[in-house]
Short mmCIF file of C-alpha atoms in Angstrom, two decimals:
data_model
loop_
_atom_site.label_atom_id
_atom_site.label_comp_id
_atom_site.label_asym_id
_atom_site.label_seq_id
_atom_site.Cartn_x
_atom_site.Cartn_y
_atom_site.Cartn_z
CA UNK A 276 -27.39 30.21 28.31
CA UNK A 277 -27.15 31.00 32.02
CA UNK A 278 -23.71 30.82 33.52
CA UNK A 279 -24.61 27.94 35.82
CA UNK A 280 -25.99 25.90 32.93
CA UNK A 281 -22.81 26.59 31.00
CA UNK A 282 -20.76 25.62 34.04
CA UNK A 283 -22.63 22.33 34.34
CA UNK A 284 -21.98 21.50 30.70
CA UNK A 285 -18.29 22.34 30.96
CA UNK A 286 -17.91 20.36 34.18
CA UNK A 287 -19.66 17.36 32.65
CA UNK A 288 -17.34 17.51 29.67
CA UNK A 289 -14.35 17.23 32.04
CA UNK A 290 -15.92 14.35 33.92
CA UNK A 291 -16.92 12.51 30.76
CA UNK A 292 -13.56 12.90 28.98
CA UNK A 293 -12.32 9.43 28.05
CA UNK A 294 -8.98 10.34 26.47
CA UNK A 295 -6.07 12.57 27.52
CA UNK A 296 -6.72 14.87 24.54
CA UNK A 297 -10.41 15.28 25.39
CA UNK A 298 -9.58 15.90 29.02
CA UNK A 299 -7.08 18.58 28.05
CA UNK A 300 -9.60 20.31 25.82
CA UNK A 301 -12.39 20.14 28.40
CA UNK A 302 -10.18 21.51 31.19
CA UNK A 303 -8.96 24.30 28.92
CA UNK A 304 -12.55 25.30 28.16
CA UNK A 305 -13.62 25.18 31.78
CA UNK A 306 -10.53 27.17 32.82
CA UNK A 307 -11.10 29.91 30.27
CA UNK A 308 -14.77 30.29 31.30
CA UNK A 309 -13.62 31.44 34.77
CA UNK A 310 -16.77 30.31 36.54
CA UNK A 311 -16.84 29.96 40.29
CA UNK A 312 -18.82 26.71 40.03
CA UNK A 313 -15.98 25.24 38.02
CA UNK A 314 -13.45 25.71 40.81
CA UNK A 315 -13.69 22.26 42.47
CA UNK A 316 -13.43 20.56 39.07
CA UNK A 317 -10.34 22.57 38.14
CA UNK A 318 -8.75 21.69 41.45
CA UNK A 319 -9.60 18.03 40.92
CA UNK A 320 -7.94 18.23 37.49
CA UNK A 321 -4.61 18.94 39.24
CA UNK A 322 -4.62 15.33 40.36
CA UNK A 323 -5.53 13.60 37.08
CA UNK A 324 -1.94 12.82 36.12
CA UNK A 325 -2.32 14.73 32.84
CA UNK A 326 0.34 17.47 32.77
CA UNK A 327 -1.32 19.40 29.94
CA UNK A 328 -4.64 19.47 31.79
CA UNK A 329 -2.89 20.42 35.02
CA UNK A 330 -1.15 23.35 33.34
CA UNK A 331 -4.49 24.55 31.94
CA UNK A 332 -6.12 24.14 35.35
CA UNK A 333 -3.30 26.07 37.08
CA UNK A 334 -3.72 28.91 34.57
CA UNK A 335 -7.46 28.91 35.18
CA UNK A 336 -7.03 28.90 38.96
CA UNK A 337 -4.58 31.79 38.79
CA UNK A 338 -7.16 33.73 36.76
CA UNK A 339 -9.80 33.01 39.42
CA UNK A 340 -7.43 34.55 41.94
CA UNK A 341 -8.33 34.83 45.63
CA UNK A 342 -11.44 32.65 45.35
CA UNK A 343 -9.18 29.70 44.67
CA UNK A 344 -6.77 30.25 47.57
CA UNK A 345 -8.59 28.49 50.40
CA UNK A 346 -9.67 25.44 48.37
CA UNK A 347 -6.07 25.08 47.17
CA UNK A 348 -4.72 25.33 50.71
CA UNK A 349 -7.19 22.64 51.76
CA UNK A 350 -5.95 20.39 48.97
CA UNK A 351 -2.38 20.59 50.25
CA UNK A 352 -3.26 18.21 53.04
CA UNK A 353 -4.06 15.55 50.48
CA UNK A 354 -1.91 12.58 49.71
CA UNK A 355 -1.53 13.12 45.97
CA UNK A 356 1.97 14.52 45.63
CA UNK A 357 1.66 15.63 42.05
CA UNK A 358 -1.57 17.51 42.77
CA UNK A 359 0.18 19.21 45.70
CA UNK A 360 2.94 20.43 43.44
CA UNK A 361 0.47 21.90 40.94
CA UNK A 362 -1.50 23.54 43.77
CA UNK A 363 1.65 25.25 45.04
CA UNK A 364 2.28 26.54 41.54
CA UNK A 365 -1.23 27.96 41.42
CA UNK A 366 -0.81 29.60 44.85
CA UNK A 367 2.51 31.07 43.73
CA UNK A 368 0.81 32.55 40.68
CA UNK A 369 -2.11 33.99 42.66
CA UNK A 370 0.21 35.69 45.16
CA UNK A 371 -2.18 35.96 48.08
CA UNK A 372 -0.24 36.23 51.36
CA UNK A 373 -2.56 33.68 52.99
CA UNK A 374 -0.34 31.12 51.22
CA UNK A 375 2.81 32.68 52.71
CA UNK A 376 3.71 29.83 55.08
CA UNK A 377 3.06 27.21 52.41
CA UNK A 378 5.25 29.02 49.90
CA UNK A 379 8.06 29.61 52.43
CA UNK A 380 8.14 25.93 53.29
CA UNK A 381 7.93 24.77 49.65
CA UNK A 382 10.62 27.16 48.40
CA UNK A 383 13.11 25.96 51.00
CA UNK A 384 12.31 22.29 51.39
CA UNK A 385 10.23 20.74 48.61
CA UNK A 386 12.09 17.87 46.96
CA UNK A 387 10.92 18.75 43.43
CA UNK A 388 12.96 21.52 41.90
CA UNK A 389 10.02 22.74 39.79
CA UNK A 390 8.03 23.30 42.99
CA UNK A 391 10.89 25.09 44.75
CA UNK A 392 11.29 27.21 41.62
CA UNK A 393 7.60 28.16 41.45
CA UNK A 394 7.32 28.77 45.20
CA UNK A 395 10.39 31.03 45.18
CA UNK A 396 8.94 33.00 42.30
CA UNK A 397 5.64 33.27 44.20
CA UNK A 398 7.41 34.77 47.22
CA UNK A 399 8.46 37.66 45.02
CA UNK A 400 4.92 38.17 43.72
CA UNK A 401 2.94 38.46 46.96
CA UNK A 402 0.27 41.15 47.10
CA UNK A 403 1.31 42.71 50.39
CA UNK A 404 -1.67 45.07 50.66
CA UNK A 405 -3.85 42.01 51.33
CA UNK A 406 -2.09 41.62 54.68
CA UNK A 407 -2.93 43.79 57.74
CA UNK A 408 -0.42 46.59 57.56
CA UNK A 409 1.13 45.86 60.96
CA UNK A 410 2.03 42.33 59.89
CA UNK A 411 3.80 43.34 56.69
CA UNK A 412 7.29 44.22 58.00
CA UNK A 413 7.86 40.93 59.84
CA UNK A 414 6.43 38.88 56.97
CA UNK A 415 8.67 40.66 54.48
CA UNK A 416 11.69 39.90 56.61
CA UNK A 417 10.68 36.23 56.75
CA UNK A 418 10.48 36.18 52.96
CA UNK A 419 13.81 37.93 52.65
CA UNK A 420 15.50 35.43 54.96
CA UNK A 421 13.96 32.51 53.11
CA UNK A 422 15.04 33.87 49.73
CA UNK A 423 18.61 34.30 50.99
CA UNK A 424 18.57 30.56 51.75
CA UNK A 425 16.90 29.66 48.46
CA UNK A 426 19.54 31.72 46.63
CA UNK A 427 21.97 28.92 47.63
CA UNK A 428 19.84 26.05 46.31
CA UNK A 429 21.87 23.41 44.44
CA UNK A 430 19.79 23.91 41.26
CA UNK A 431 20.58 26.90 39.06
CA UNK A 432 16.95 27.44 38.10
CA UNK A 433 15.83 27.67 41.73
CA UNK A 434 18.59 30.19 42.48
CA UNK A 435 17.50 32.09 39.38
CA UNK A 436 13.92 32.19 40.69
CA UNK A 437 15.20 33.40 44.08
CA UNK A 438 17.00 36.28 42.38
CA UNK A 439 13.85 37.25 40.45
CA UNK A 440 11.88 37.07 43.70
CA UNK A 441 14.42 39.20 45.59
CA UNK A 442 13.99 41.84 42.91
CA UNK A 443 10.20 41.68 43.34
CA UNK A 444 10.47 41.80 47.14
CA UNK A 445 12.82 44.78 46.98
CA UNK A 446 10.35 46.62 44.77
CA UNK A 447 7.63 46.03 47.38
CA UNK A 448 9.91 47.01 50.26
CA UNK A 449 10.82 50.34 48.65
CA UNK A 450 7.30 51.39 49.64
CA UNK A 451 7.19 49.83 53.11
CA UNK A 452 10.73 49.71 54.50
CA UNK A 453 13.22 51.31 52.13
CA UNK A 454 16.06 51.04 54.66
CA UNK A 455 16.15 47.28 54.21
CA UNK A 456 16.71 47.34 50.47
CA UNK A 457 20.44 47.55 50.98
CA UNK A 458 20.49 44.03 52.43
CA UNK A 459 18.89 42.70 49.26
CA UNK A 460 21.32 44.64 47.09
CA UNK A 461 24.24 43.17 49.05
CA UNK A 462 22.86 39.66 48.55
CA UNK A 463 22.40 40.29 44.82
CA UNK A 464 25.94 41.59 44.60
CA UNK A 465 27.15 38.40 46.27
CA UNK A 466 25.22 36.25 43.78
CA UNK A 467 26.46 38.34 40.84
CA UNK A 468 30.06 37.91 42.00
CA UNK A 469 30.19 34.37 43.24
CA UNK A 470 27.43 32.13 41.88
CA UNK A 471 28.82 29.21 39.89
CA UNK A 472 26.32 29.63 37.07
CA UNK A 473 26.66 32.29 34.38
CA UNK A 474 22.89 32.65 33.88
CA UNK A 475 22.25 33.17 37.59
CA UNK A 476 25.09 35.70 37.88
CA UNK A 477 23.73 37.59 34.89
CA UNK A 478 20.19 37.70 36.28
CA UNK A 479 21.51 39.03 39.60
CA UNK A 480 23.41 41.72 37.75
CA UNK A 481 20.25 42.69 35.87
CA UNK A 482 18.25 42.79 39.13
CA UNK A 483 20.83 45.13 40.68
CA UNK A 484 20.71 47.44 37.67
CA UNK A 485 16.91 47.54 37.68
CA UNK A 486 16.74 48.21 41.44
CA UNK A 487 19.38 50.90 41.41
CA UNK A 488 17.40 52.63 38.70
CA UNK A 489 14.13 52.37 40.67
CA UNK A 490 15.81 53.59 43.82
CA UNK A 491 17.16 56.66 42.07
CA UNK A 492 13.74 57.43 40.64
CA UNK A 493 12.12 56.95 44.04
CA UNK A 494 14.66 58.95 45.97
CA UNK A 495 14.12 62.15 43.99
CA UNK A 496 10.71 63.17 45.38
CA UNK A 497 11.88 62.43 48.94
CA UNK A 498 12.85 65.99 49.96
CA UNK A 499 9.32 67.15 49.09
CA UNK A 500 7.80 64.65 51.50
CA UNK A 501 10.19 65.68 54.24
CA UNK A 502 9.22 69.31 53.79
CA UNK A 503 5.60 68.39 54.13
CA UNK A 504 6.20 66.40 57.31
CA UNK A 505 8.11 69.14 59.06
CA UNK B 133 26.07 25.03 50.05
CA UNK B 134 23.44 24.39 52.70
CA UNK B 135 22.29 21.04 53.94
CA UNK B 136 20.81 18.85 51.20
CA UNK B 137 18.51 15.96 51.71
CA UNK B 138 18.69 12.68 49.90
CA UNK B 139 15.36 12.59 48.04
CA UNK B 140 16.42 15.80 46.37
CA UNK B 141 19.66 14.30 45.15
CA UNK B 142 17.99 11.15 43.89
CA UNK B 143 15.60 13.22 41.85
CA UNK B 144 18.43 15.02 40.14
CA UNK B 145 20.03 11.77 39.16
CA UNK B 146 16.74 10.56 37.71
CA UNK B 147 16.27 13.80 35.83
CA UNK B 148 19.82 13.68 34.55
CA UNK B 149 19.45 10.17 33.24
CA UNK B 150 16.12 11.07 31.67
CA UNK B 151 17.61 14.06 29.89
CA UNK B 152 20.60 12.09 28.72
CA UNK B 153 18.25 10.00 26.64
CA UNK B 154 17.30 13.20 24.94
CA UNK B 155 20.55 15.06 24.68
CA UNK B 156 23.89 14.47 26.30
CA UNK B 157 25.16 18.03 26.44
CA UNK B 158 22.15 19.28 28.35
CA UNK B 159 22.28 16.57 30.93
CA UNK B 160 25.86 17.56 31.48
CA UNK B 161 24.93 21.16 32.06
CA UNK B 162 22.59 20.08 34.83
CA UNK B 163 24.88 17.44 36.15
CA UNK B 164 27.98 19.56 36.46
CA UNK B 165 26.42 21.86 39.03
CA UNK B 166 25.91 18.94 41.36
CA UNK B 167 29.09 17.00 41.02
CA UNK B 168 31.32 18.95 43.31
CA UNK B 169 29.11 18.17 46.29
CA UNK B 170 28.12 14.69 45.33
CA UNK B 171 31.50 13.28 44.57
CA UNK B 172 32.73 13.96 48.06
CA UNK B 173 29.71 12.56 49.84
CA UNK B 174 29.71 9.02 51.20
CA UNK B 175 29.00 7.14 47.96
CA UNK B 176 29.40 3.41 48.33
CA UNK B 177 32.44 3.08 46.06
CA UNK B 178 35.88 4.60 46.50
CA UNK B 179 37.99 5.52 43.49
CA UNK B 180 40.42 2.69 44.17
CA UNK B 181 37.60 0.16 44.49
CA UNK B 182 35.95 1.35 41.30
CA UNK B 183 39.17 1.01 39.31
CA UNK B 184 39.76 -2.43 40.83
CA UNK B 185 36.16 -3.48 40.11
CA UNK B 186 36.50 -2.33 36.51
CA UNK B 187 39.41 -4.74 36.08
CA UNK B 188 37.85 -7.55 38.11
CA UNK B 189 35.84 -10.56 36.99
CA UNK B 190 32.32 -9.65 38.17
CA UNK B 191 30.63 -8.32 35.02
CA UNK B 192 27.94 -6.43 36.92
CA UNK B 193 30.52 -4.64 39.05
CA UNK B 194 32.63 -3.86 35.98
CA UNK B 195 29.76 -2.21 34.12
CA UNK B 196 28.75 -0.24 37.21
CA UNK B 197 32.34 0.86 37.88
CA UNK B 198 32.68 2.18 34.32
CA UNK B 199 29.52 4.24 34.74
CA UNK B 200 30.57 5.40 38.21
CA UNK B 201 33.99 6.64 37.09
CA UNK B 202 32.31 8.81 34.46
CA UNK B 203 29.50 9.97 36.69
CA UNK B 204 31.89 11.26 39.32
CA UNK B 205 34.47 12.43 36.81
CA UNK B 206 37.34 10.49 38.27
CA UNK B 207 39.95 12.02 36.01
CA UNK B 208 42.91 9.96 37.16
CA UNK B 209 45.38 8.30 34.80
CA UNK B 210 44.68 4.85 36.28
CA UNK B 211 40.93 5.28 35.69
CA UNK B 212 41.45 6.49 32.12
CA UNK B 213 43.81 3.59 31.39
CA UNK B 214 41.34 1.05 32.77
CA UNK B 215 38.47 2.55 30.78
CA UNK B 216 40.51 2.58 27.57
CA UNK B 217 41.31 -1.10 28.16
CA UNK B 218 37.60 -1.78 28.70
CA UNK B 219 36.89 -0.54 25.14
CA UNK B 220 38.42 -3.84 23.94
CA UNK B 221 36.50 -6.02 26.39
CA UNK B 222 35.17 -9.31 24.99
CA UNK B 223 33.76 -10.78 28.21
CA UNK B 224 30.59 -8.72 28.57
CA UNK B 225 28.25 -9.57 25.67
CA UNK B 226 24.48 -9.38 25.35
CA UNK B 227 22.55 -12.10 23.58
CA UNK B 228 22.24 -9.82 20.57
CA UNK B 229 26.00 -9.34 20.48
CA UNK B 230 26.16 -5.94 22.20
CA UNK B 231 28.99 -4.78 24.45
CA UNK B 232 27.48 -3.12 27.56
CA UNK B 233 30.83 -2.54 29.26
CA UNK B 234 32.32 -0.93 26.16
CA UNK B 235 29.27 1.39 25.94
CA UNK B 236 29.71 2.59 29.51
CA UNK B 237 33.45 2.94 29.14
CA UNK B 238 33.06 4.99 25.95
CA UNK B 239 30.55 7.30 27.64
CA UNK B 240 32.72 7.71 30.73
CA UNK B 241 35.81 8.61 28.71
CA UNK B 242 33.96 11.60 27.23
CA UNK B 243 33.33 12.94 30.69
CA UNK B 244 36.85 12.54 32.00
CA UNK B 245 38.30 15.01 29.52
CA UNK B 246 41.57 13.13 28.94
CA UNK B 247 42.51 13.31 25.26
CA UNK B 248 44.65 10.19 25.57
CA UNK B 249 41.34 8.40 24.99
CA UNK B 250 40.89 9.85 21.49
CA UNK B 251 42.68 7.13 19.44
CA UNK B 252 40.89 4.34 21.31
CA UNK B 253 37.51 6.04 20.85
CA UNK B 254 38.23 6.50 17.13
CA UNK B 255 38.83 2.75 17.08
CA UNK B 256 35.46 2.21 18.78
CA UNK B 257 33.72 3.89 15.84
CA UNK B 258 34.31 0.56 14.06
CA UNK B 259 32.73 -1.55 16.80
CA UNK B 260 29.93 -3.85 15.64
CA UNK B 261 27.68 -2.50 18.45
CA UNK B 262 25.67 0.56 17.31
CA UNK B 263 25.51 1.93 20.86
CA UNK B 264 29.27 1.75 21.29
CA UNK B 265 29.70 3.73 18.05
CA UNK B 266 27.13 6.25 19.26
CA UNK B 267 28.78 6.67 22.67
CA UNK B 268 32.19 7.01 21.01
CA UNK B 269 30.92 9.78 18.71
CA UNK B 270 29.35 11.65 21.62
CA UNK B 271 32.49 11.35 23.72
CA UNK B 272 34.75 12.44 20.87
CA UNK B 273 32.60 15.57 20.59
CA UNK B 274 33.05 16.22 24.30
CA UNK B 275 36.82 15.74 24.15
CA UNK B 276 37.00 18.34 21.39
CA UNK B 277 39.99 16.96 19.50
CA UNK B 278 39.78 17.65 15.75
CA UNK B 279 41.91 14.58 15.04
CA UNK B 280 38.75 12.44 14.96
CA UNK B 281 36.99 14.49 12.26
CA UNK B 282 38.02 12.23 9.31
CA UNK B 283 36.85 9.08 11.13
CA UNK B 284 33.52 10.64 12.09
CA UNK B 285 33.03 11.91 8.55
CA UNK B 286 33.79 8.50 7.06
CA UNK B 287 31.24 6.83 9.28
CA UNK B 288 28.65 9.48 8.40
CA UNK B 289 29.39 8.94 4.70
CA UNK B 290 28.19 5.34 5.03
CA UNK B 291 24.72 6.83 4.81
CA UNK B 292 25.50 8.29 1.38
CA UNK B 293 25.92 6.93 -2.10
CA UNK B 294 27.26 9.28 -4.77
CA UNK B 295 26.58 12.29 -2.57
CA UNK B 296 22.91 11.35 -1.93
CA UNK B 297 21.31 9.45 0.91
CA UNK B 298 21.48 5.72 0.28
CA UNK B 299 18.32 4.59 -1.57
CA UNK B 300 17.07 2.20 1.08
CA UNK B 301 15.43 4.45 3.70
CA UNK B 302 14.97 4.96 6.57
CA UNK B 303 18.60 4.03 7.02
CA UNK B 304 19.39 3.96 10.73
CA UNK B 305 22.40 1.68 10.57
CA UNK B 306 24.75 4.34 11.98
CA UNK B 307 24.31 6.80 14.87
CA UNK B 308 23.83 9.63 12.37
CA UNK B 309 22.51 12.18 14.85
CA UNK B 310 25.46 11.72 17.21
CA UNK B 311 27.92 11.92 14.29
CA UNK B 312 26.30 15.09 12.94
CA UNK B 313 26.29 16.75 16.33
CA UNK B 314 29.91 15.85 16.92
CA UNK B 315 30.98 17.31 13.56
CA UNK B 316 29.09 20.54 14.31
CA UNK B 317 30.63 20.82 17.76
CA UNK B 318 34.11 20.15 16.39
CA UNK B 319 33.72 22.91 13.77
CA UNK B 320 34.31 20.42 10.94
CA UNK B 321 33.67 22.85 8.07
CA UNK B 322 35.34 20.54 5.57
CA UNK B 323 32.62 17.96 6.26
CA UNK B 324 29.75 20.24 5.18
CA UNK B 325 29.19 18.42 1.83
CA UNK B 326 28.78 15.12 3.68
CA UNK B 327 26.50 16.67 6.31
CA UNK B 328 24.10 18.56 4.02
CA UNK B 329 22.24 15.57 2.47
CA UNK B 330 21.11 14.51 5.96
CA UNK B 331 18.76 17.51 6.06
CA UNK B 332 16.50 15.28 3.93
CA UNK B 333 16.80 12.18 6.10
CA UNK B 334 13.36 10.66 6.81
CA UNK B 335 14.01 10.64 10.57
CA UNK B 336 13.24 13.99 12.17
CA UNK B 337 15.94 13.67 14.81
CA UNK B 338 18.59 13.20 12.12
CA UNK B 339 17.30 16.20 10.16
CA UNK B 340 17.51 18.34 13.29
CA UNK B 341 21.02 17.17 14.03
CA UNK B 342 22.04 18.11 10.48
CA UNK B 343 20.43 21.56 10.81
CA UNK B 344 22.11 22.06 14.16
CA UNK B 345 25.54 21.13 12.79
CA UNK B 346 25.13 23.25 9.66
CA UNK B 347 24.13 26.27 11.75
CA UNK B 348 27.21 25.82 13.91
CA UNK B 349 29.38 25.52 10.81
CA UNK B 350 27.88 28.33 8.72
CA UNK B 351 25.92 30.59 11.12
CA UNK B 352 23.27 30.79 8.39
CA UNK B 353 19.83 31.51 9.82
CA UNK B 354 18.08 29.12 7.40
CA UNK B 355 19.31 26.24 9.57
CA UNK B 356 18.28 27.92 12.81
CA UNK B 357 14.82 28.54 11.33
CA UNK B 358 14.54 24.87 10.47
CA UNK B 359 14.86 24.10 14.16
CA UNK B 360 12.37 26.84 15.04
CA UNK B 361 9.86 25.07 12.80
CA UNK B 362 10.62 21.87 14.66
CA UNK B 363 9.35 23.49 17.87
CA UNK B 364 5.84 22.89 16.56
CA UNK B 365 6.60 19.24 15.84
CA UNK B 366 3.83 16.73 16.31
CA UNK B 367 5.22 14.88 19.31
CA UNK B 368 6.53 16.12 22.64
CA UNK B 369 9.72 14.19 22.10
CA UNK B 370 10.48 16.05 18.86
CA UNK B 371 9.70 19.41 20.43
CA UNK B 372 12.01 18.59 23.32
CA UNK B 373 14.76 17.67 20.88
CA UNK B 374 14.34 20.97 19.04
CA UNK B 375 14.46 22.89 22.34
CA UNK B 376 17.73 21.17 23.21
CA UNK B 377 19.22 21.82 19.76
CA UNK B 378 18.31 25.53 19.78
CA UNK B 379 19.74 25.93 23.26
CA UNK B 380 22.94 24.21 22.18
CA UNK B 381 23.48 26.53 19.21
CA UNK B 382 22.26 29.65 21.06
CA UNK B 383 20.01 30.76 18.20
CA UNK B 384 18.68 34.07 19.54
CA UNK B 385 15.85 34.67 17.05
CA UNK B 386 14.17 31.53 18.44
CA UNK B 387 13.62 33.06 21.90
CA UNK B 388 9.91 33.87 21.62
CA UNK B 389 9.09 30.63 19.82
CA UNK B 390 10.88 28.67 22.55
CA UNK B 391 8.82 30.38 25.25
CA UNK B 392 5.60 29.48 23.39
CA UNK B 393 6.47 25.83 22.68
CA UNK B 394 4.15 23.16 24.07
CA UNK B 395 6.62 21.47 26.39
CA UNK B 396 7.72 21.54 30.01
CA UNK B 397 8.79 24.94 31.33
CA UNK B 398 11.89 23.35 32.80
CA UNK B 399 13.12 22.38 29.32
CA UNK B 400 12.21 25.76 27.85
CA UNK B 401 14.20 27.43 30.62
CA UNK B 402 17.25 25.28 29.85
CA UNK B 403 16.92 26.12 26.16
CA UNK B 404 16.68 29.87 26.84
CA UNK B 405 19.63 29.58 29.20
CA UNK B 406 21.62 28.33 26.20
CA UNK B 407 20.58 31.41 24.19
CA UNK B 408 21.38 33.80 27.01
CA UNK B 409 24.84 32.39 27.69
CA UNK B 410 25.68 32.32 23.99
CA UNK B 411 24.66 35.98 23.74
CA UNK B 412 26.68 37.00 26.81
CA UNK B 413 29.79 35.23 25.56
CA UNK B 414 29.40 36.90 22.14
CA UNK B 415 28.82 40.42 23.46
CA UNK B 416 29.66 41.57 26.93
CA UNK B 417 27.74 41.34 30.16
CA UNK B 418 28.33 44.97 31.12
CA UNK B 419 26.21 46.64 30.00
CA UNK B 420 23.74 43.85 29.30
CA UNK B 421 22.47 43.81 25.73
CA UNK B 422 18.78 44.37 24.98
CA UNK B 423 18.65 40.81 23.63
CA UNK B 424 20.02 39.38 26.88
CA UNK B 425 17.42 41.33 28.86
CA UNK B 426 14.66 40.11 26.54
CA UNK B 427 15.69 36.47 27.01
CA UNK B 428 15.74 36.92 30.79
CA UNK B 429 12.23 38.42 30.74
CA UNK B 430 11.03 35.35 28.90
CA UNK B 431 12.75 33.11 31.42
CA UNK B 432 11.15 35.03 34.30
CA UNK B 433 7.71 34.36 32.80
CA UNK B 434 8.36 30.59 32.76
CA UNK B 435 9.43 30.11 36.37
#
């Protein structure tokens, strides 16, 4: 069977589904086929008010990666709030910096904690090499600033996600601007000392440990590079 | 804390209420993080008004005041006294004979943490309204005073006849799940023989509550595993209940199964949070144990 014939069949199965269970199964099958033709149908499934199908569609969209980014960004203008929230989750999972502004805004200001949580996590997962190299430093500082704000969210799980994202951002910044890591480590220390939630404090402590270890490993070859430069 | 907008706050209240239907202790975990800010912020009632309303004649205002005093944890002697008095209210009755004000007062007293309420709540275990008995059992668990163990055990024993479940099943005449949970929380090891038969109760929720209590009382993994099995229960509601129970007992071997459960990530995260905090309190946080790190990795994957 050609891939476009298969795609048509899978898409029709989604459109013809007349029960939540059938819809879930059809979306799961379309998502796992990873066909470009299926993209609009997967995006439409975010708005069907069927959480199981939406989760499957988000997984499928994340697998499709960059192809899905622009259609998802277009969807964000729509009126369906629930579909918007799922789209932000998909963008967070894909990690393309084209979604940077959307994720910054959602992490700080969305009213649903699950969206703030996912957006914060996405800010720590961005694939920085997709951005022109001269734009990276400023964008990373924007993300850092935003995550410092998100680290004071009223919900523990959003603060937890901000800590995980700060760890991811620090790992990326070790390569691009290692001098700035100390600011992240100071913020993590502050969370580890003063957050009101034991789980969040513990995650910050773990992030510090992991980063200190990475920094030590990274700092060892440094003298070699300096020799080469001079 | 930075500026917070109102929609955000409303959502939390909705979520909290929703979760309370499922499990009181978890809603509290979520709720407590918000209270400090909320209680100080221009809510319509003042403490004095709420206490006055509770003792007034407008039934609607009385019921709301009882809820409000618990919601904002107004732990003042005058509030506790007024709520204790409300446990004997006869004015507010539903057509079916229920006591809405007593229900709210019983729930609120659990949140205020004043053990002066224990004798009155023990008395409420004899109320003719099922929901008052249930609220009283839940609040007695929260207050943590072992004095109520005999009364809770006696009420639980109404479901038994000669050490077996009563023959006419399903018997849901008592709030068995709340009673079982309370006895587990209160470390009522002497009640184990009364608790054990409820593992066979036809209602899944009651079985889970029995397994949860028996794990807390014995630390035997067979009871934890029973709840792990429940994670693949047939309905979302049952799976949610099992997630809440496993989080409450901090059963570490359940971590991977929790992460794989077909349920909302937000509830899986709360459940794993319970495991992590139990582990940290058992061991130490410096250095972090391998198990603690493993639970956090699972949590990271669910964000």
